[in-house]
Amino acid sequence: MERYGHLFDKIITFENMYESYLEARKGRKLKPEILRAGRNIEKTIREMQRQLRDGTWKSDRYNEFVCYTEVKRRVIHAPSFRNRIFHHALVRVVRPLFERKFIYDSYAIIKGRGVHPAVYRTQNFLRRAARQGERVYVLQCDISKYYPSMDHEFLKQRIRRTIADKRVLQAWDALIDGFEIEPGKGLPIGALTSQISANIYLDYLDHYLKDRLRIKYYLRYMDDFIVISNSKAELQNLLEKIRHVVMEEMKLKLNPKTRIYAASKGVNFAGYRIFTTHILPRKRNVKAARIRFRRLNHEYKYYRAGLADVRSRVMSFLGYMKHCQGNKTTKSTLKWIKLRRNENCQEQH
């Protein structure tokens, strides 16, 4: 087990903190909080460096807001901009140290290992299993209320298996302890450190399945993970082992939707429906796109969106669809875009 020290001074260098400031403000440059910070960024960084060095740095309160998508309601807890700078500074240094320990088939929030590699790898596993037996089954699991349920002490233990620098651990502990849904539990959705922490947490399960149980066809995308096998009984036995580790050791719960099913029905994973022979879009993603286009029609009509906005959303949808078979779906969905302007609003714009 390799552990790393002498990281603190790398994290708080002015160069790293300033690069973190630039990353943290991407897409948000015109927000008042960021404009204020930018006018005096050198002083802000120097003050943060001093507080981190003398151990007086504390996490600010998180800003809570509700985000509604077409398919889900999510409560977001966003860090202050000052906190966001430190989140980036920390992650810039420690991320590579953890990622080199992650299993090959962990796909979320890792450079070069996103949604589409996960989808193609799943199809590859299905094809390999199909060559080994007549029947192929899938065990599909995810964690119930993952971010709100993460246990602080378990996470700190996992971090300490890689990080040995006491000052880094003190600052990271302050971030973890600065937020909780209930005593000792929960990380904020919306914080960069929460994303890497989520991978660190479930890396325990990854290595349990790959190293101890030698499971061949296993992969994970954030808290959604699958195992593919030619034996339904083997998967049923494996599910009980997973349930025990998740509940007793990791202090989490599996989603009640966890199930074992025939791969011939298609695997709904990482935003697509995957078969051995082809890949289809998920119905709920197509439905969400149609809702977005209907809303876009309204925004365009009343001059709250322009052609650049239309182009951006269309390209995003086409980018999603190009990784699957769905020409008819693409054409029928794009027909939902019906751009008309309200002439009565023209003079105001």
Short mmCIF file of C-alpha atoms in Angstrom, two decimals:
data_model
loop_
_atom_site.label_atom_id
_atom_site.label_comp_id
_atom_site.label_asym_id
_atom_site.label_seq_id
_atom_site.Cartn_x
_atom_site.Cartn_y
_atom_site.Cartn_z
CA MET A 1 0.00 0.00 0.00
CA GLU A 2 1.79 3.12 -1.25
CA ARG A 3 1.13 6.35 0.66
CA TYR A 4 2.21 9.84 -0.35
CA GLY A 5 3.58 12.65 1.78
CA HIS A 6 5.05 16.09 1.09
CA LEU A 7 1.94 17.19 -0.84
CA PHE A 8 0.80 20.19 1.20
CA ASP A 9 3.34 22.65 -0.18
CA LYS A 10 2.48 21.57 -3.75
CA ILE A 11 -1.21 22.22 -3.14
CA ILE A 12 -0.81 25.73 -1.71
CA THR A 13 1.76 27.11 -4.15
CA PHE A 14 0.58 30.38 -5.65
CA GLU A 15 0.79 28.84 -9.14
CA ASN A 16 -1.47 25.92 -8.22
CA MET A 17 -3.94 28.13 -6.37
CA TYR A 18 -4.10 30.61 -9.24
CA GLU A 19 -4.64 27.83 -11.82
CA SER A 20 -7.37 26.52 -9.53
CA TYR A 21 -8.97 29.96 -9.48
CA LEU A 22 -9.03 29.97 -13.29
CA GLU A 23 -10.60 26.49 -13.37
CA ALA A 24 -13.16 27.35 -10.70
CA ARG A 25 -14.45 30.41 -12.56
CA LYS A 26 -14.95 28.68 -15.94
CA GLY A 27 -18.48 29.32 -17.15
CA ARG A 28 -19.16 31.62 -14.19
CA LYS A 29 -16.99 34.68 -14.87
CA LEU A 30 -19.83 37.21 -14.68
CA LYS A 31 -21.24 36.12 -11.31
CA PRO A 32 -20.90 38.91 -8.70
CA GLU A 33 -19.05 36.68 -6.19
CA ILE A 34 -16.47 35.72 -8.81
CA LEU A 35 -16.07 39.25 -10.12
CA ARG A 36 -15.37 40.46 -6.58
CA ALA A 37 -12.83 37.69 -6.01
CA GLY A 38 -11.15 38.37 -9.34
CA ARG A 39 -10.55 42.04 -8.51
CA ASN A 40 -8.41 41.03 -5.53
CA ILE A 41 -7.46 37.44 -6.27
CA GLU A 42 -3.83 37.72 -5.15
CA LYS A 43 -4.91 38.89 -1.68
CA THR A 44 -7.54 36.12 -1.49
CA ILE A 45 -4.98 33.45 -2.35
CA ARG A 46 -2.38 34.82 0.09
CA GLU A 47 -4.98 34.81 2.88
CA MET A 48 -5.99 31.23 2.09
CA GLN A 49 -2.33 30.17 2.06
CA ARG A 50 -1.77 31.73 5.48
CA GLN A 51 -4.84 30.07 6.99
CA LEU A 52 -3.93 26.68 5.55
CA ARG A 53 -0.36 26.94 6.83
CA ASP A 54 -1.33 27.86 10.38
CA GLY A 55 -4.26 25.42 10.52
CA THR A 56 -7.00 28.03 10.92
CA TRP A 57 -8.63 27.44 7.53
CA LYS A 58 -12.28 26.36 7.77
CA SER A 59 -14.83 25.38 5.17
CA ASP A 60 -17.48 28.01 4.37
CA ARG A 61 -21.17 27.12 4.42
CA TYR A 62 -22.59 25.59 1.25
CA ASN A 63 -25.25 27.30 -0.84
CA GLU A 64 -28.31 25.07 -1.20
CA PHE A 65 -30.62 25.12 -4.21
CA VAL A 66 -32.90 22.68 -6.00
CA CYS A 67 -32.15 21.61 -9.57
CA TYR A 68 -35.00 20.21 -11.63
CA THR A 69 -34.22 18.12 -14.69
CA GLU A 70 -36.70 16.40 -16.98
CA VAL A 71 -36.34 13.15 -15.02
CA LYS A 72 -35.19 14.05 -11.50
CA ARG A 73 -35.25 16.58 -8.68
CA ARG A 74 -31.86 17.08 -7.04
CA VAL A 75 -30.79 19.16 -4.07
CA ILE A 76 -27.44 20.78 -4.86
CA HIS A 77 -25.06 22.12 -2.22
CA ALA A 78 -22.57 24.37 -3.97
CA PRO A 79 -19.40 25.55 -2.21
CA SER A 80 -18.57 29.23 -1.97
CA PHE A 81 -16.18 30.46 -4.64
CA ARG A 82 -13.37 30.68 -2.06
CA ASN A 83 -13.98 27.04 -1.14
CA ARG A 84 -14.20 26.10 -4.80
CA ILE A 85 -10.66 27.37 -5.35
CA PHE A 86 -9.35 25.09 -2.61
CA HIS A 87 -11.37 22.12 -3.94
CA HIS A 88 -9.63 22.51 -7.29
CA ALA A 89 -6.20 23.07 -5.72
CA LEU A 90 -6.52 19.87 -3.69
CA VAL A 91 -7.89 17.72 -6.51
CA ARG A 92 -5.27 18.92 -9.01
CA VAL A 93 -2.55 17.38 -6.83
CA VAL A 94 -4.19 14.27 -5.33
CA ARG A 95 -6.35 13.01 -8.22
CA PRO A 96 -3.49 11.24 -10.09
CA LEU A 97 -2.39 9.49 -6.89
CA PHE A 98 -5.80 7.86 -6.46
CA GLU A 99 -6.54 7.23 -10.13
CA ARG A 100 -3.44 5.09 -10.57
CA LYS A 101 -4.91 2.76 -7.90
CA PHE A 102 -8.41 2.55 -9.38
CA ILE A 103 -9.38 -0.58 -11.31
CA TYR A 104 -9.38 -0.39 -15.11
CA ASP A 105 -13.17 -0.73 -15.29
CA SER A 106 -14.07 2.29 -13.17
CA TYR A 107 -15.37 4.89 -15.62
CA ALA A 108 -16.85 8.01 -14.02
CA ILE A 109 -14.91 11.27 -13.62
CA ILE A 110 -11.64 9.77 -14.88
CA LYS A 111 -9.92 11.32 -17.87
CA GLY A 112 -10.37 9.13 -20.95
CA ARG A 113 -12.86 6.85 -19.17
CA GLY A 114 -16.30 8.42 -19.50
CA VAL A 115 -19.78 7.35 -20.58
CA HIS A 116 -19.00 6.00 -24.03
CA PRO A 117 -15.98 3.84 -23.08
CA ALA A 118 -18.20 2.37 -20.34
CA VAL A 119 -20.95 1.59 -22.86
CA TYR A 120 -18.59 -0.04 -25.37
CA ARG A 121 -16.89 -2.04 -22.60
CA THR A 122 -20.29 -3.31 -21.44
CA GLN A 123 -21.11 -4.46 -24.96
CA ASN A 124 -17.69 -6.13 -25.18
CA PHE A 125 -18.39 -8.02 -21.93
CA LEU A 126 -21.81 -9.11 -23.21
CA ARG A 127 -20.29 -10.45 -26.42
CA ARG A 128 -17.52 -12.32 -24.61
CA ALA A 129 -20.01 -13.88 -22.19
CA ALA A 130 -22.29 -14.86 -25.11
CA ARG A 131 -19.39 -16.77 -26.69
CA GLN A 132 -18.93 -18.74 -23.46
CA GLY A 133 -22.51 -19.87 -22.91
CA GLU A 134 -26.00 -19.95 -24.35
CA ARG A 135 -27.49 -17.72 -21.64
CA VAL A 136 -26.13 -14.41 -20.33
CA TYR A 137 -27.37 -12.70 -17.17
CA VAL A 138 -26.75 -9.29 -15.67
CA LEU A 139 -26.60 -8.24 -12.03
CA GLN A 140 -27.23 -4.50 -11.93
CA CYS A 141 -26.86 -2.53 -8.70
CA ASP A 142 -26.65 1.01 -7.51
CA ILE A 143 -26.34 2.66 -4.12
CA SER A 144 -29.43 4.13 -2.50
CA LYS A 145 -29.04 7.89 -1.86
CA TYR A 146 -25.30 7.62 -2.36
CA TYR A 147 -24.01 11.14 -1.65
CA PRO A 148 -26.22 11.71 1.42
CA SER A 149 -25.27 8.27 2.82
CA MET A 150 -21.46 8.29 2.62
CA ASP A 151 -19.93 7.67 6.04
CA HIS A 152 -17.30 10.26 6.97
CA GLU A 153 -15.09 7.93 8.99
CA PHE A 154 -15.04 5.23 6.30
CA LEU A 155 -14.13 7.84 3.68
CA LYS A 156 -11.32 9.28 5.84
CA GLN A 157 -9.90 5.78 6.32
CA ARG A 158 -9.88 5.20 2.56
CA ILE A 159 -8.20 8.56 1.92
CA ARG A 160 -5.50 7.72 4.50
CA ARG A 161 -4.57 4.58 2.57
CA THR A 162 -3.11 6.88 -0.09
CA ILE A 163 -2.41 10.23 1.61
CA ALA A 164 0.11 10.43 4.47
CA ASP A 165 0.60 14.21 4.65
CA LYS A 166 -0.98 15.31 7.96
CA ARG A 167 -1.64 18.89 6.85
CA VAL A 168 -3.43 17.74 3.70
CA LEU A 169 -5.51 15.33 5.76
CA GLN A 170 -6.38 18.08 8.23
CA ALA A 171 -7.63 20.37 5.45
CA TRP A 172 -9.50 17.56 3.68
CA ASP A 173 -11.08 16.46 6.96
CA ALA A 174 -12.30 20.04 7.42
CA LEU A 175 -14.06 19.82 4.05
CA ILE A 176 -15.66 16.48 4.90
CA ASP A 177 -16.73 17.57 8.39
CA GLY A 178 -18.00 20.90 7.08
CA PHE A 179 -21.09 19.22 5.61
CA GLU A 180 -23.43 16.51 6.81
CA ILE A 181 -26.97 15.34 6.10
CA GLU A 182 -27.07 13.55 9.43
CA PRO A 183 -24.28 13.23 12.03
CA GLY A 184 -21.16 11.85 10.37
CA LYS A 185 -22.82 11.19 7.02
CA GLY A 186 -23.21 12.84 3.64
CA LEU A 187 -21.21 14.78 1.07
CA PRO A 188 -22.46 17.76 -0.94
CA ILE A 189 -23.57 17.16 -4.51
CA GLY A 190 -21.97 20.01 -6.44
CA ALA A 191 -18.46 19.95 -4.92
CA LEU A 192 -15.44 18.78 -6.91
CA THR A 193 -13.95 16.95 -3.92
CA SER A 194 -17.22 15.03 -3.51
CA GLN A 195 -16.79 13.57 -6.99
CA ILE A 196 -13.33 12.18 -6.35
CA SER A 197 -14.40 11.09 -2.84
CA ALA A 198 -17.28 9.14 -4.36
CA ASN A 199 -14.82 7.17 -6.49
CA ILE A 200 -12.43 6.66 -3.57
CA TYR A 201 -15.28 5.31 -1.44
CA LEU A 202 -16.50 2.72 -3.96
CA ASP A 203 -12.95 1.74 -4.94
CA TYR A 204 -13.15 -0.50 -1.86
CA LEU A 205 -15.96 -2.47 -3.49
CA ASP A 206 -14.14 -2.52 -6.84
CA HIS A 207 -11.06 -4.20 -5.38
CA TYR A 208 -13.14 -6.56 -3.28
CA LEU A 209 -14.86 -7.86 -6.42
CA LYS A 210 -11.84 -7.82 -8.74
CA ASP A 211 -9.00 -8.82 -6.41
CA ARG A 212 -10.63 -11.01 -3.76
CA LEU A 213 -13.51 -12.60 -5.69
CA ARG A 214 -11.81 -12.46 -9.12
CA ILE A 215 -14.99 -11.30 -10.89
CA LYS A 216 -14.16 -11.02 -14.59
CA TYR A 217 -17.03 -9.08 -16.13
CA TYR A 218 -17.53 -6.23 -13.65
CA LEU A 219 -17.60 -2.49 -14.28
CA ARG A 220 -18.80 0.62 -12.50
CA TYR A 221 -19.96 4.07 -13.56
CA MET A 222 -20.13 6.17 -10.35
CA ASP A 223 -22.57 4.33 -8.04
CA ASP A 224 -24.15 2.24 -10.81
CA PHE A 225 -22.35 -1.08 -11.38
CA ILE A 226 -22.95 -4.33 -13.24
CA VAL A 227 -21.67 -7.91 -13.28
CA ILE A 228 -22.21 -10.16 -16.31
CA SER A 229 -22.25 -13.95 -16.04
CA ASN A 230 -23.51 -17.12 -17.72
CA SER A 231 -24.89 -18.32 -14.38
CA LYS A 232 -27.91 -16.77 -12.68
CA ALA A 233 -27.18 -18.76 -9.50
CA GLU A 234 -23.65 -17.35 -9.40
CA LEU A 235 -25.02 -13.81 -9.59
CA GLN A 236 -27.59 -14.50 -6.86
CA ASN A 237 -24.80 -15.73 -4.57
CA LEU A 238 -22.65 -12.73 -5.51
CA LEU A 239 -25.47 -10.31 -4.75
CA GLU A 240 -25.63 -11.53 -1.15
CA LYS A 241 -21.88 -10.98 -0.75
CA ILE A 242 -22.13 -7.49 -2.24
CA ARG A 243 -25.07 -6.64 -0.02
CA HIS A 244 -23.12 -7.71 3.07
CA VAL A 245 -20.01 -5.68 2.18
CA VAL A 246 -22.01 -2.60 1.22
CA MET A 247 -24.13 -2.63 4.39
CA GLU A 248 -21.79 -3.98 7.06
CA GLU A 249 -18.44 -2.59 5.97
CA MET A 250 -19.23 0.47 3.84
CA LYS A 251 -22.31 1.63 5.82
CA LEU A 252 -24.43 2.02 2.67
CA LYS A 253 -27.55 0.39 1.20
CA LEU A 254 -28.27 -1.02 -2.23
CA ASN A 255 -31.11 0.52 -4.17
CA PRO A 256 -34.26 -1.67 -4.02
CA LYS A 257 -34.22 -1.61 -7.84
CA THR A 258 -31.10 -3.82 -7.78
CA ARG A 259 -31.90 -6.91 -9.87
CA ILE A 260 -30.72 -9.87 -11.92
CA TYR A 261 -32.13 -10.26 -15.44
CA ALA A 262 -31.46 -11.79 -18.85
CA ALA A 263 -29.05 -9.76 -20.97
CA SER A 264 -31.31 -10.33 -23.98
CA LYS A 265 -33.62 -7.64 -22.53
CA GLY A 266 -30.90 -5.03 -22.95
CA VAL A 267 -28.72 -3.43 -20.28
CA ASN A 268 -29.77 0.08 -19.25
CA PHE A 269 -26.40 1.52 -18.29
CA ALA A 270 -24.58 4.86 -18.58
CA GLY A 271 -27.44 6.45 -20.52
CA TYR A 272 -27.91 3.77 -23.19
CA ARG A 273 -29.66 0.43 -23.69
CA ILE A 274 -26.95 -2.06 -24.60
CA PHE A 275 -27.29 -5.36 -26.48
CA THR A 276 -24.66 -7.73 -27.89
CA THR A 277 -25.53 -6.67 -31.44
CA HIS A 278 -26.46 -3.00 -31.09
CA ILE A 279 -26.89 0.00 -28.79
CA LEU A 280 -30.09 2.04 -28.42
CA PRO A 281 -30.84 5.33 -26.68
CA ARG A 282 -32.66 5.12 -23.36
CA LYS A 283 -36.32 6.06 -23.68
CA ARG A 284 -36.16 8.48 -20.77
CA ASN A 285 -33.23 10.34 -22.37
CA VAL A 286 -35.15 10.74 -25.63
CA LYS A 287 -38.19 11.90 -23.67
CA ALA A 288 -36.00 14.41 -21.79
CA ALA A 289 -34.62 15.73 -25.10
CA ARG A 290 -38.13 16.26 -26.46
CA ILE A 291 -39.10 18.16 -23.32
CA ARG A 292 -35.96 20.34 -23.68
CA PHE A 293 -36.80 21.08 -27.32
CA ARG A 294 -40.38 21.97 -26.45
CA ARG A 295 -39.08 24.35 -23.79
CA LEU A 296 -36.56 25.72 -26.30
CA ASN A 297 -39.40 26.55 -28.70
CA HIS A 298 -41.01 28.66 -25.98
CA GLU A 299 -37.75 30.41 -25.08
CA TYR A 300 -37.00 31.15 -28.73
CA LYS A 301 -40.52 32.46 -29.33
CA TYR A 302 -40.16 35.05 -26.57
CA TYR A 303 -36.55 35.99 -27.41
CA ARG A 304 -35.08 34.28 -24.36
CA ALA A 305 -33.01 32.03 -26.62
CA GLY A 306 -31.29 32.60 -29.96
CA LEU A 307 -30.02 30.45 -32.79
CA ALA A 308 -26.75 29.84 -30.93
CA ASP A 309 -28.74 28.25 -28.08
CA VAL A 310 -30.71 26.14 -30.54
CA ARG A 311 -27.53 24.99 -32.27
CA SER A 312 -25.88 24.08 -28.94
CA ARG A 313 -28.76 21.92 -27.75
CA VAL A 314 -29.20 20.20 -31.11
CA MET A 315 -25.48 19.37 -31.28
CA SER A 316 -25.61 17.99 -27.74
CA PHE A 317 -28.48 15.67 -28.70
CA LEU A 318 -26.77 14.59 -31.93
CA GLY A 319 -23.58 13.92 -29.97
CA TYR A 320 -25.55 11.59 -27.71
CA MET A 321 -27.30 9.82 -30.58
CA LYS A 322 -24.21 9.22 -32.72
CA HIS A 323 -23.06 6.52 -30.30
CA CYS A 324 -26.13 4.35 -30.85
CA GLN A 325 -28.53 3.11 -33.52
CA GLY A 326 -31.50 5.46 -33.73
CA ASN A 327 -31.88 7.32 -37.03
CA LYS A 328 -35.70 7.27 -36.85
CA THR A 329 -35.62 8.41 -33.23
CA THR A 330 -33.24 11.25 -34.10
CA LYS A 331 -35.42 12.48 -36.97
CA SER A 332 -38.67 12.25 -35.00
CA THR A 333 -37.14 14.04 -32.00
CA LEU A 334 -35.70 16.89 -34.07
CA LYS A 335 -39.20 17.48 -35.46
CA TRP A 336 -40.12 18.76 -32.00
CA ILE A 337 -38.10 21.89 -32.77
CA LYS A 338 -40.52 24.42 -34.25
CA LEU A 339 -38.96 27.86 -34.11
CA ARG A 340 -41.27 30.84 -34.33
CA ARG A 341 -40.89 34.35 -33.00
CA ASN A 342 -43.62 36.33 -31.25
CA GLU A 343 -43.68 39.50 -33.29
CA ASN A 344 -45.26 41.45 -30.43
CA CYS A 345 -42.04 40.97 -28.44
CA GLN A 346 -39.74 42.06 -31.30
CA GLU A 347 -39.65 45.77 -30.42
CA GLN A 348 -38.53 44.97 -26.89
CA HIS A 349 -35.51 43.12 -28.23
#
